[in-house]
CSV table of C-alpha atoms in Angstrom, one decimal:
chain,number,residue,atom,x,y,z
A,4,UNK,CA,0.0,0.0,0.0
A,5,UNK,CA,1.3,3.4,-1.0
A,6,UNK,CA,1.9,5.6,2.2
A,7,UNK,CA,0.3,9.8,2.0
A,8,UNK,CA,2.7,11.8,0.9
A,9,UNK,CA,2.7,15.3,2.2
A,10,UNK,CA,1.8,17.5,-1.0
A,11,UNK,CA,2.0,20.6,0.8
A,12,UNK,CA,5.4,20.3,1.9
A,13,UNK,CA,6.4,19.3,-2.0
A,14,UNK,CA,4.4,22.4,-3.2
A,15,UNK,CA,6.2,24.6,-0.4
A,16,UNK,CA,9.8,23.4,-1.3
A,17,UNK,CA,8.9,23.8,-5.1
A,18,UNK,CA,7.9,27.5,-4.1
A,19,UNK,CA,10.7,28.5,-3.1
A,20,UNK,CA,13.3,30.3,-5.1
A,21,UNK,CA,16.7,28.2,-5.2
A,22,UNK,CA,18.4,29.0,-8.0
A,23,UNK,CA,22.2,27.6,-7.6
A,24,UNK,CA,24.3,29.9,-6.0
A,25,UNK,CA,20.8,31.3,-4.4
A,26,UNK,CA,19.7,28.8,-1.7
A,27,UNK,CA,19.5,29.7,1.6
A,28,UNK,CA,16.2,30.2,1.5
A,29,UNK,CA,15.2,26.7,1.1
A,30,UNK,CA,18.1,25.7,3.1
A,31,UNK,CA,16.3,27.2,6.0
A,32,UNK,CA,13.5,25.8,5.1
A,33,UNK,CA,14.2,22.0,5.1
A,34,UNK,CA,16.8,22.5,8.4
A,35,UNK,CA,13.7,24.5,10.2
A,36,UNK,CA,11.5,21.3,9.0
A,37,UNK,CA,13.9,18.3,10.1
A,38,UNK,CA,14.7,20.3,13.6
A,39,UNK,CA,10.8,20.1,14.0
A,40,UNK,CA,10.9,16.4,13.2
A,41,UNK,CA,13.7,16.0,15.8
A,42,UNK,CA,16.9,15.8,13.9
A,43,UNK,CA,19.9,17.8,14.3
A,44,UNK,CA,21.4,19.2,11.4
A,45,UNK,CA,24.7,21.3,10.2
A,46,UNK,CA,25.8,23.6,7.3
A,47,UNK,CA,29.1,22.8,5.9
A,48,UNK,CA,31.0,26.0,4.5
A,49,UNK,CA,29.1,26.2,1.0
A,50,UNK,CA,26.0,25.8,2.5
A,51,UNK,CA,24.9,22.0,2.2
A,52,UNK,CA,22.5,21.3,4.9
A,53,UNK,CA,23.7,17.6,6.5
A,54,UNK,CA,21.4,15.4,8.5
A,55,UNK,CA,23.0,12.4,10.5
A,56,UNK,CA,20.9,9.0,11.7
A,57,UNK,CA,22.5,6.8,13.8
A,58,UNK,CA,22.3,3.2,13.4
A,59,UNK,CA,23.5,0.0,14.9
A,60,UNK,CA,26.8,-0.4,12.6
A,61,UNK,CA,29.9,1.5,11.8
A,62,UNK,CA,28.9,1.5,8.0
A,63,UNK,CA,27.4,4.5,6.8
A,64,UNK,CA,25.1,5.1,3.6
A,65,UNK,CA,25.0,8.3,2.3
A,66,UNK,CA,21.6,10.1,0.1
A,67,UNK,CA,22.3,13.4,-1.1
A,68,UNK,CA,19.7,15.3,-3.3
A,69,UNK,CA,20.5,18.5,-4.6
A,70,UNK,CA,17.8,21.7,-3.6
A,71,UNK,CA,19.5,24.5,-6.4
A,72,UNK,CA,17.6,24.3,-9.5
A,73,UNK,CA,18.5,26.0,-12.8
A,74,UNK,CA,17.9,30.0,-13.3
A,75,UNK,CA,19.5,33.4,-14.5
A,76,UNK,CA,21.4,35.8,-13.4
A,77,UNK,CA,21.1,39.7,-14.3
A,78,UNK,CA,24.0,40.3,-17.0
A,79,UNK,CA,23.4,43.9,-17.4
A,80,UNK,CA,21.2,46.7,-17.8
A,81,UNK,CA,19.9,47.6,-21.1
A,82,UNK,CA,19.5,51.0,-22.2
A,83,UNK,CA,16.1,50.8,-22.2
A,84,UNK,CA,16.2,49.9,-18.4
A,85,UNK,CA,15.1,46.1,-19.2
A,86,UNK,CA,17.5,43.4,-18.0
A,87,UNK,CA,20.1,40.8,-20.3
A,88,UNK,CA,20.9,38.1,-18.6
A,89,UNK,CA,23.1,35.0,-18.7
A,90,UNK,CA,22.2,31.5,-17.1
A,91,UNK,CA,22.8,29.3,-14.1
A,92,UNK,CA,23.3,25.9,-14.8
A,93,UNK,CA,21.6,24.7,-18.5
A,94,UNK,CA,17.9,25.3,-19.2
A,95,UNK,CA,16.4,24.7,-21.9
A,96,UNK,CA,15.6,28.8,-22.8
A,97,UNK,CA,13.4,28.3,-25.7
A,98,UNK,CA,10.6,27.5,-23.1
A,99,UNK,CA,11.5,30.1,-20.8
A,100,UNK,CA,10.0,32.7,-23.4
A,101,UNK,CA,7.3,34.5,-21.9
A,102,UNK,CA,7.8,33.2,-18.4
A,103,UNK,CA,7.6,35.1,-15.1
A,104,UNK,CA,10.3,35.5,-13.2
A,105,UNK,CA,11.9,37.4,-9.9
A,106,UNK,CA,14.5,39.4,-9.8
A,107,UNK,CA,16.4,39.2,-5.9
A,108,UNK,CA,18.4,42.5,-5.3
A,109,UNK,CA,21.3,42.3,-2.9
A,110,UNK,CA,19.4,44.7,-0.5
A,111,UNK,CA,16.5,41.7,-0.2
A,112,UNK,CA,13.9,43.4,-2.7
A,113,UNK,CA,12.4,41.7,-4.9
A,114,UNK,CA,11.1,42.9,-8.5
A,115,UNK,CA,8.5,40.7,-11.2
A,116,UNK,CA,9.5,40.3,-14.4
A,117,UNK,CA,8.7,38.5,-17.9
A,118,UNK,CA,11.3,36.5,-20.0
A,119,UNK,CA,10.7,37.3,-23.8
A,120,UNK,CA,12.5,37.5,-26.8
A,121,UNK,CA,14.1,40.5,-28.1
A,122,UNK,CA,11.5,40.4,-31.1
A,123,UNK,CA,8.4,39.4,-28.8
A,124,UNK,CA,5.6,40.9,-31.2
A,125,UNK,CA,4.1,39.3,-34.7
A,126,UNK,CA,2.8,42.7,-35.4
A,127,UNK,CA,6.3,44.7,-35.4
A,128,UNK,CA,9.1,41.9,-36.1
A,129,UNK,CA,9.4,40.0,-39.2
A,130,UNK,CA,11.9,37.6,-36.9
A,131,UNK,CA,9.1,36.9,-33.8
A,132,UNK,CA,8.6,33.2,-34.8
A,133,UNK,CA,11.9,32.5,-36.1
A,134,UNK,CA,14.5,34.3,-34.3
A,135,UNK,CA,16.5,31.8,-31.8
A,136,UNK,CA,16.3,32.0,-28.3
A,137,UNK,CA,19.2,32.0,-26.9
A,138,UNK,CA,21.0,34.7,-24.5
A,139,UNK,CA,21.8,37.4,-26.7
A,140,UNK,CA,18.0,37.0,-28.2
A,141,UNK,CA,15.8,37.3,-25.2
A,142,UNK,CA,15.9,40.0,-22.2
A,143,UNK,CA,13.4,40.7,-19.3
A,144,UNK,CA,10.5,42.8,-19.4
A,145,UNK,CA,10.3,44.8,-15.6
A,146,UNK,CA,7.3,45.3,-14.6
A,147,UNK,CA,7.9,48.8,-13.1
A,148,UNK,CA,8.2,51.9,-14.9
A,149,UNK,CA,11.6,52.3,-16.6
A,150,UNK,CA,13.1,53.9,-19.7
A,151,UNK,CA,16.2,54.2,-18.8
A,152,UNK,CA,19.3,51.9,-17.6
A,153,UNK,CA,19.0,55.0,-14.3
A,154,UNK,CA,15.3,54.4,-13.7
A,155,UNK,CA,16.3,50.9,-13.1
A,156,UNK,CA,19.6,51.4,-10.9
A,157,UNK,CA,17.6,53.4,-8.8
A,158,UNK,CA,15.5,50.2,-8.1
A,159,UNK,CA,18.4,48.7,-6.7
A,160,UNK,CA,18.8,46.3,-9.4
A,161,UNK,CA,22.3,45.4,-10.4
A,162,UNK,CA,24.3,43.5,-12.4
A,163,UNK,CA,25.0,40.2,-10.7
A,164,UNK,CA,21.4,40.1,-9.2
A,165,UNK,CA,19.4,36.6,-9.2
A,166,UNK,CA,16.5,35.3,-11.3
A,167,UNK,CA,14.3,32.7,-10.1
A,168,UNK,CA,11.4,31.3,-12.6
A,169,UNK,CA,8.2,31.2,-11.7
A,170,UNK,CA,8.1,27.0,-11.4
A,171,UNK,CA,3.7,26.7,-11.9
A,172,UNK,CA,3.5,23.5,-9.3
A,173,UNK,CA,-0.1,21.4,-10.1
A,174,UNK,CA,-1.0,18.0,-9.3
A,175,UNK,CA,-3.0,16.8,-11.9
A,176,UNK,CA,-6.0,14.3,-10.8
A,177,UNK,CA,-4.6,11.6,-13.4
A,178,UNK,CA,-1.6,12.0,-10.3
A,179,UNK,CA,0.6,13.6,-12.7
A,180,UNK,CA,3.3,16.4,-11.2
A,181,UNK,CA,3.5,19.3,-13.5
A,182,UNK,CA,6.6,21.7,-12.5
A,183,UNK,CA,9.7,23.0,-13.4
A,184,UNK,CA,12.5,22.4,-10.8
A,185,UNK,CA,11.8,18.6,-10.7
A,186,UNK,CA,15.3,17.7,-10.9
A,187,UNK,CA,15.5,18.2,-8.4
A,188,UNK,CA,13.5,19.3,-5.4
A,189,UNK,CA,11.6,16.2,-5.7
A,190,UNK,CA,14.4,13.8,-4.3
A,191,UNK,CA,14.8,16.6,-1.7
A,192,UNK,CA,11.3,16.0,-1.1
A,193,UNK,CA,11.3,12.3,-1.1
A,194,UNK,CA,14.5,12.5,1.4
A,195,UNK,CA,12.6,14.7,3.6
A,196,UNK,CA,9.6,11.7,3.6
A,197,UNK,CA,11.9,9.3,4.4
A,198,UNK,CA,13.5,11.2,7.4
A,199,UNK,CA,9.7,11.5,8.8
A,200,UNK,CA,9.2,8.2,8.0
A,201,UNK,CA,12.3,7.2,10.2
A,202,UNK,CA,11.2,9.8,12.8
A,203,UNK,CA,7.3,8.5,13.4
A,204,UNK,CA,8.1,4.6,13.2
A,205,UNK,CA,10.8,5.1,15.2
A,206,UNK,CA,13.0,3.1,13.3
A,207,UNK,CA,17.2,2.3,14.0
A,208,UNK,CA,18.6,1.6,10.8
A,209,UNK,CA,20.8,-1.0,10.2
A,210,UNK,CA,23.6,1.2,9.1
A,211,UNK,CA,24.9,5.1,10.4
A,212,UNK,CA,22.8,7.4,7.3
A,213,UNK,CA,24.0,10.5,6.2
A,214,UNK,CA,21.0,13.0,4.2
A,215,UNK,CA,22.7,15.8,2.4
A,216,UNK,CA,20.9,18.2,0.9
A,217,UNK,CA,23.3,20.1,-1.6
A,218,UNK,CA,23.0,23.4,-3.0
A,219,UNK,CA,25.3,23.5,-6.2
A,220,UNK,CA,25.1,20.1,-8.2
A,221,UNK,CA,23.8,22.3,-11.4
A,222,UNK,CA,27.2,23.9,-11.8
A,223,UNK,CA,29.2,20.5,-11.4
A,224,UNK,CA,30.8,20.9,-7.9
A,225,UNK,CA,27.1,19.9,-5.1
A,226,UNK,CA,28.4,17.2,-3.5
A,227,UNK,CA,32.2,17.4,-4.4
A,228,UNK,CA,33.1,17.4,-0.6
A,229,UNK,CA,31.2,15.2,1.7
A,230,UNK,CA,31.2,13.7,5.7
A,231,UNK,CA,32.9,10.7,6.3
A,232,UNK,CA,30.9,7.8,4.6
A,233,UNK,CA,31.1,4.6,3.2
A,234,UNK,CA,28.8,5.1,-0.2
A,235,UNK,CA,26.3,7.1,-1.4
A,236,UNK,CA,23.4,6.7,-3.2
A,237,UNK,CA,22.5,10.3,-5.3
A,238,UNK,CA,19.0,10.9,-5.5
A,239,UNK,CA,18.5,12.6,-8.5
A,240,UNK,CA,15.6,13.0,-11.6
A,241,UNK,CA,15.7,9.4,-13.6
A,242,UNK,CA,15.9,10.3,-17.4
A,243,UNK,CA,13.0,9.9,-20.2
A,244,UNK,CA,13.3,9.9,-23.9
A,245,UNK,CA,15.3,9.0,-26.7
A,246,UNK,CA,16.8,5.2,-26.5
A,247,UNK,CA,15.4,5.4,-22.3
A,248,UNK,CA,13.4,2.5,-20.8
A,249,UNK,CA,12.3,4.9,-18.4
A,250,UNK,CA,8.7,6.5,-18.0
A,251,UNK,CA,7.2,9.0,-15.2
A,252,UNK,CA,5.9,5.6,-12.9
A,253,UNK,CA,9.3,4.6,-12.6
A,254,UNK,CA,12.6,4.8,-10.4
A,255,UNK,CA,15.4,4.5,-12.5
A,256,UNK,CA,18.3,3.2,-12.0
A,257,UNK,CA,21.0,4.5,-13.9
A,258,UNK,CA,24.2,2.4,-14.8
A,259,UNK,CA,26.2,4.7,-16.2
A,260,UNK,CA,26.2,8.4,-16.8
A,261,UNK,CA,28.5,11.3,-18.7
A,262,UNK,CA,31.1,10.5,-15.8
A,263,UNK,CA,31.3,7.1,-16.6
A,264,UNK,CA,29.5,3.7,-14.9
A,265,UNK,CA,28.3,3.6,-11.4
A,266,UNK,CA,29.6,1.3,-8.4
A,267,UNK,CA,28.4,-2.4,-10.0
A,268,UNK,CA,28.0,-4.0,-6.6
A,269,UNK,CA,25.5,-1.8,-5.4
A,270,UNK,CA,23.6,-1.0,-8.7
A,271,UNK,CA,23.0,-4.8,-8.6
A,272,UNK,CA,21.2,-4.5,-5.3
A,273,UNK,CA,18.9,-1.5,-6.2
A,274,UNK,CA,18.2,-3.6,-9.3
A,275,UNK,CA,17.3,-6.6,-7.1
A,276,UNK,CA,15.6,-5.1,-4.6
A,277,UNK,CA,13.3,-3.2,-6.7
A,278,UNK,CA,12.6,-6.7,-8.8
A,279,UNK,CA,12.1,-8.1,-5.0
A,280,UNK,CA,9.7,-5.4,-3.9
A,281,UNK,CA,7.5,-5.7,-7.1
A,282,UNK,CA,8.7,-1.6,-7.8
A,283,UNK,CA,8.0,-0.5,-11.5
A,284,UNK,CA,11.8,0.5,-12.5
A,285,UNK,CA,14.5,1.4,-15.5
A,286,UNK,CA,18.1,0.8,-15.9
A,287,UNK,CA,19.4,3.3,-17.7
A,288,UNK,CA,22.3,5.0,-19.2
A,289,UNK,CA,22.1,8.8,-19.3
A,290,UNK,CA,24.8,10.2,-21.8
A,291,UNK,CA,24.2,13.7,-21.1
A,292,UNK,CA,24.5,13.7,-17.3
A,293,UNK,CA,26.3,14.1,-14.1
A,294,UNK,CA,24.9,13.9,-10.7
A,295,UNK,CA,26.3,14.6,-6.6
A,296,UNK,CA,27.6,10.6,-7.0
A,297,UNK,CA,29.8,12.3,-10.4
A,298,UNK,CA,31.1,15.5,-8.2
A,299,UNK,CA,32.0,13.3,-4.9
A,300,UNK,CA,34.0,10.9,-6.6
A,301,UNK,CA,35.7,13.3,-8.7
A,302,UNK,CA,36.1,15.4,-5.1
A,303,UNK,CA,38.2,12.5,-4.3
A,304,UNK,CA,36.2,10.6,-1.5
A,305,UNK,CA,36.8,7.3,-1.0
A,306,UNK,CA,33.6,6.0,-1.9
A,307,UNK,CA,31.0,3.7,-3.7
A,308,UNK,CA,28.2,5.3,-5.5
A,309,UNK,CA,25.2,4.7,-7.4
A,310,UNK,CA,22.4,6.8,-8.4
A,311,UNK,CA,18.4,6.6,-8.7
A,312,UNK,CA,15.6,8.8,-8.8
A,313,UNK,CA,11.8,9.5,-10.3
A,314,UNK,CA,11.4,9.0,-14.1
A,315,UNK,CA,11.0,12.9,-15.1
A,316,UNK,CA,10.5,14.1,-18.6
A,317,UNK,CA,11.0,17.3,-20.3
A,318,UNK,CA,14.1,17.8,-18.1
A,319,UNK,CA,15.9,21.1,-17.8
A,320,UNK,CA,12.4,22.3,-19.4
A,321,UNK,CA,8.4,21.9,-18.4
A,322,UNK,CA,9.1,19.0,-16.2
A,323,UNK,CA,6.9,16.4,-15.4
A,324,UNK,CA,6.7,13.6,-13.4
A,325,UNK,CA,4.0,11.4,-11.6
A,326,UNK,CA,2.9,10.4,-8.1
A,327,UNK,CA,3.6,6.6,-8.9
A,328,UNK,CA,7.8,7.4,-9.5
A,329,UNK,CA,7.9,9.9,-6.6
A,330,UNK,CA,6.8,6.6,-4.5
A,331,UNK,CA,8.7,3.7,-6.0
A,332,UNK,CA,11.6,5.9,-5.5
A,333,UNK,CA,10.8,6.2,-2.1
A,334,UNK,CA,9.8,2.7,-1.6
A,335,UNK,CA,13.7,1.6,-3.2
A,336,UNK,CA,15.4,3.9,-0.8
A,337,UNK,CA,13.4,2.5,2.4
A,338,UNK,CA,14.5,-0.9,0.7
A,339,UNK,CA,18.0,0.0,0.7
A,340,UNK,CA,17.6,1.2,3.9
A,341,UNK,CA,16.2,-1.9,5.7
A,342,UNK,CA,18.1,-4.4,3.9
C-alpha cells in the first residue's frame, strides 16, 4: 500500500526560489523542518544542509539530493532599463520565453518580471517566430516603470542580481506532477519523507545514514566534498526519452552516466531489490549527465556510489513527473535502507 505523501510540503519546497548559488532560503527551510521532526542538522561551508541518523553499525550510507535548480542571473542593464541576462546551470531557454520571473536584489527586494525575446511581437518583427532563443536574443521585461538603464539602478537592481522562474506546481488528478525544478526538489522532497518516515516509526537503521541536501550540483561541484561515509546513493531526476526504458511511474536506475559507470555492486542491489519489492523501474544509461555521485568521486572521496531517482520528462524544461515514480523511489530507498 502506497503511504500519504505530504503535497504541501512538496508544493512549499517547489515554491521557493533556489536558483544555484541562491539557496539559503530553502536551506532554511528543510533545516527548520527536520529540527521540528527531531533531527539535528549542520551547514558545511558552502552551505549544504547535513542530516545524521544513527544506526546500529559502523557503516554509513549516504543520500544526497541536490535543492538548487536552474535560473538566470542579471548580466546587465539595457538602455532601455530592461534586464540581459546569462544563465545558471543549463535550461532549456526556448521554453522560458514568456515566463515570469523574480529578480532578488542584494538589498533583499524583490522585482517581477517576464522573459521574452528581443523580437516578442508578430505585429512589429518579421523575426518573432523564427529568431533563436538563446542569450543574446531574449531579455526581461520589468514590470515597473523604466526607460532608462537609471530608472532601473535606482530600483536597486544590479548587475550580478538573481532570477528565479516562476516553477507553476499542479498535481493533476490523473496523479501527474506538472513543474519546473523537478530535478531536483523532488528527491529533496522524497529524502525529507523518508527522514519523517524514520522519525514517526521510530526506526534504527541497520547502518549510520547521512542526508545531504546540496546546493550547487547544477554547476558540477554539489556534493564534491562530503562527511565521512562509506557510499552514497545520489538521488537525482531518472531520465525519459530517446533510446530510455524509463517512464514518469518509474525509479530509475542508472548504470552509467556522462562521468562514466556507477559502483556495480551496489547498482546490482537497487536492481534486485526493486525486482524483489514488485517496484515498477528502468536501468538506464544517461549520456548527457552528471549527478552529486559524479562531483564526490571526482572530489576524491573514497567511496562507492550509485544513483536513482523519479522518471522525469521534459528535463531542464516543463518538467513532469507522476505520483507513482515519486513513490517507488521512495519505496527503493526504504528498501535500501532496511536491507
Amino acid at each position: 500500500m502506497n503511504h500519504k505523501l505530504d503535497l504541501k510540503l512538496f508544493e512549499n519546497i517547489m515554491s521557493i526560489p533556489s536558483p544555484t548559488g541562491y539557496t539559503h532560503k530553502v536551506i532554511e527551510f528543510i533545516q527548520n523542518y527536520v529540527s521540528e521532526l527531531g533531527y539535528e542538522s549542520y551547514k558545511n561551508k558552502k552551505g549544504n544542509l547535513i542530516v545524521e541518523v544513527k544506526g546500529k553499525s559502523n557503516f554509513s550510507t549516504g543520500f544526497s539530493a541536490h535543492v538548487d535548480t536552474l535560473g538566470l542571473m542579471v548580466r546587465s542593464i539595457r538602455g532601455d532599463g530592461h534586464l540581459s541576462f546569462t544563465t545558471l546551470g543549463g535550461p532549456i531557454l526556448a521554453t522560458y520565453d514568456g515566463e515570469y520571473c523574480t529578480i532578488h536584489t542584494r538589498d533583499g527586494k524583490t522585482y517581477s518580471g517576464t522573459i521574452l525575446s528581443t523580437s516578442p511581437s508578430t505585429h512589429v518583427y518579421p523575426d518573432a517566430n523564427s529568431k533563436t532563443r538563446n542569450a543574446d536574443g531574449m531579455y526581461i521585461r520589468l514590470d515597473e516603470v523604466v526607460y532608462s538603464k537609471k530608472d532601473t539602478e535606482s530600483l536597486g537592481i544590479q548587475n550580478g542580481d538573481f532570477i528565479s522562474i516562476n516553477p507553476k506546481f499542479e498535481i493533476t488528478q490523473s496523479g501527474y506532477v506538472k513543474t519546473r525544478f523537478l530535478d531536483d526538489k523532488a528527491s529533496a522532497f522524497i529524502l525529507l519523507e523518508i527522514l519523517k518516515h524514520l522519525k514517526e516509526e521510530k526506526v534504527t537503521p541497520n547502518n549510520n545514514l547521512t542526508f545531504i541536501f546540496s546546493t550547487y550540483e547544477e554547476v558540477g561541484h554539489g556534493a564534491a566534498n562530503i562527511p565521512s561515509i562509506d557510499e552514497l546513493i545520489a538521488v537525482d531526476m531518472g531520465c525519459i526519452g530517446l533510446d530510455l526504458s524509463c517512464n514518469e511511474e518509474m525509479v530509475s536506475i542508472c548504470a552509467k552516466d556522462s562521468s562514466g559507470p556507477y559502483d556495480y555492486n551496489m547498482t546490482t542491489e537497487l536492481i534486485n531489490l526493486a525486482k524483489a519489492n514488485n517496484l515498477k523501474y528502468a536501468v538506464d544509461i544517461y549520456p548527457f549527465y552528471g549527478s552529486d555521485g559524479s562531483a564526490a568521486l571526482r572530489g576524491g572521496n573514497d567511496i562507492k556510489c550509485a544513483l536513482i531517482g523519479a522518471g522525469i520528462q521534459a528535463s531542464h524544461g516543463m518538467e513532469r513527473t507522476h505520483l507513482n515514480g515519486i513513490e517507488n523511489t521512495y519505496k527503493l530507498i526504504l528498501a535500501y535502507i532496511n536491507k
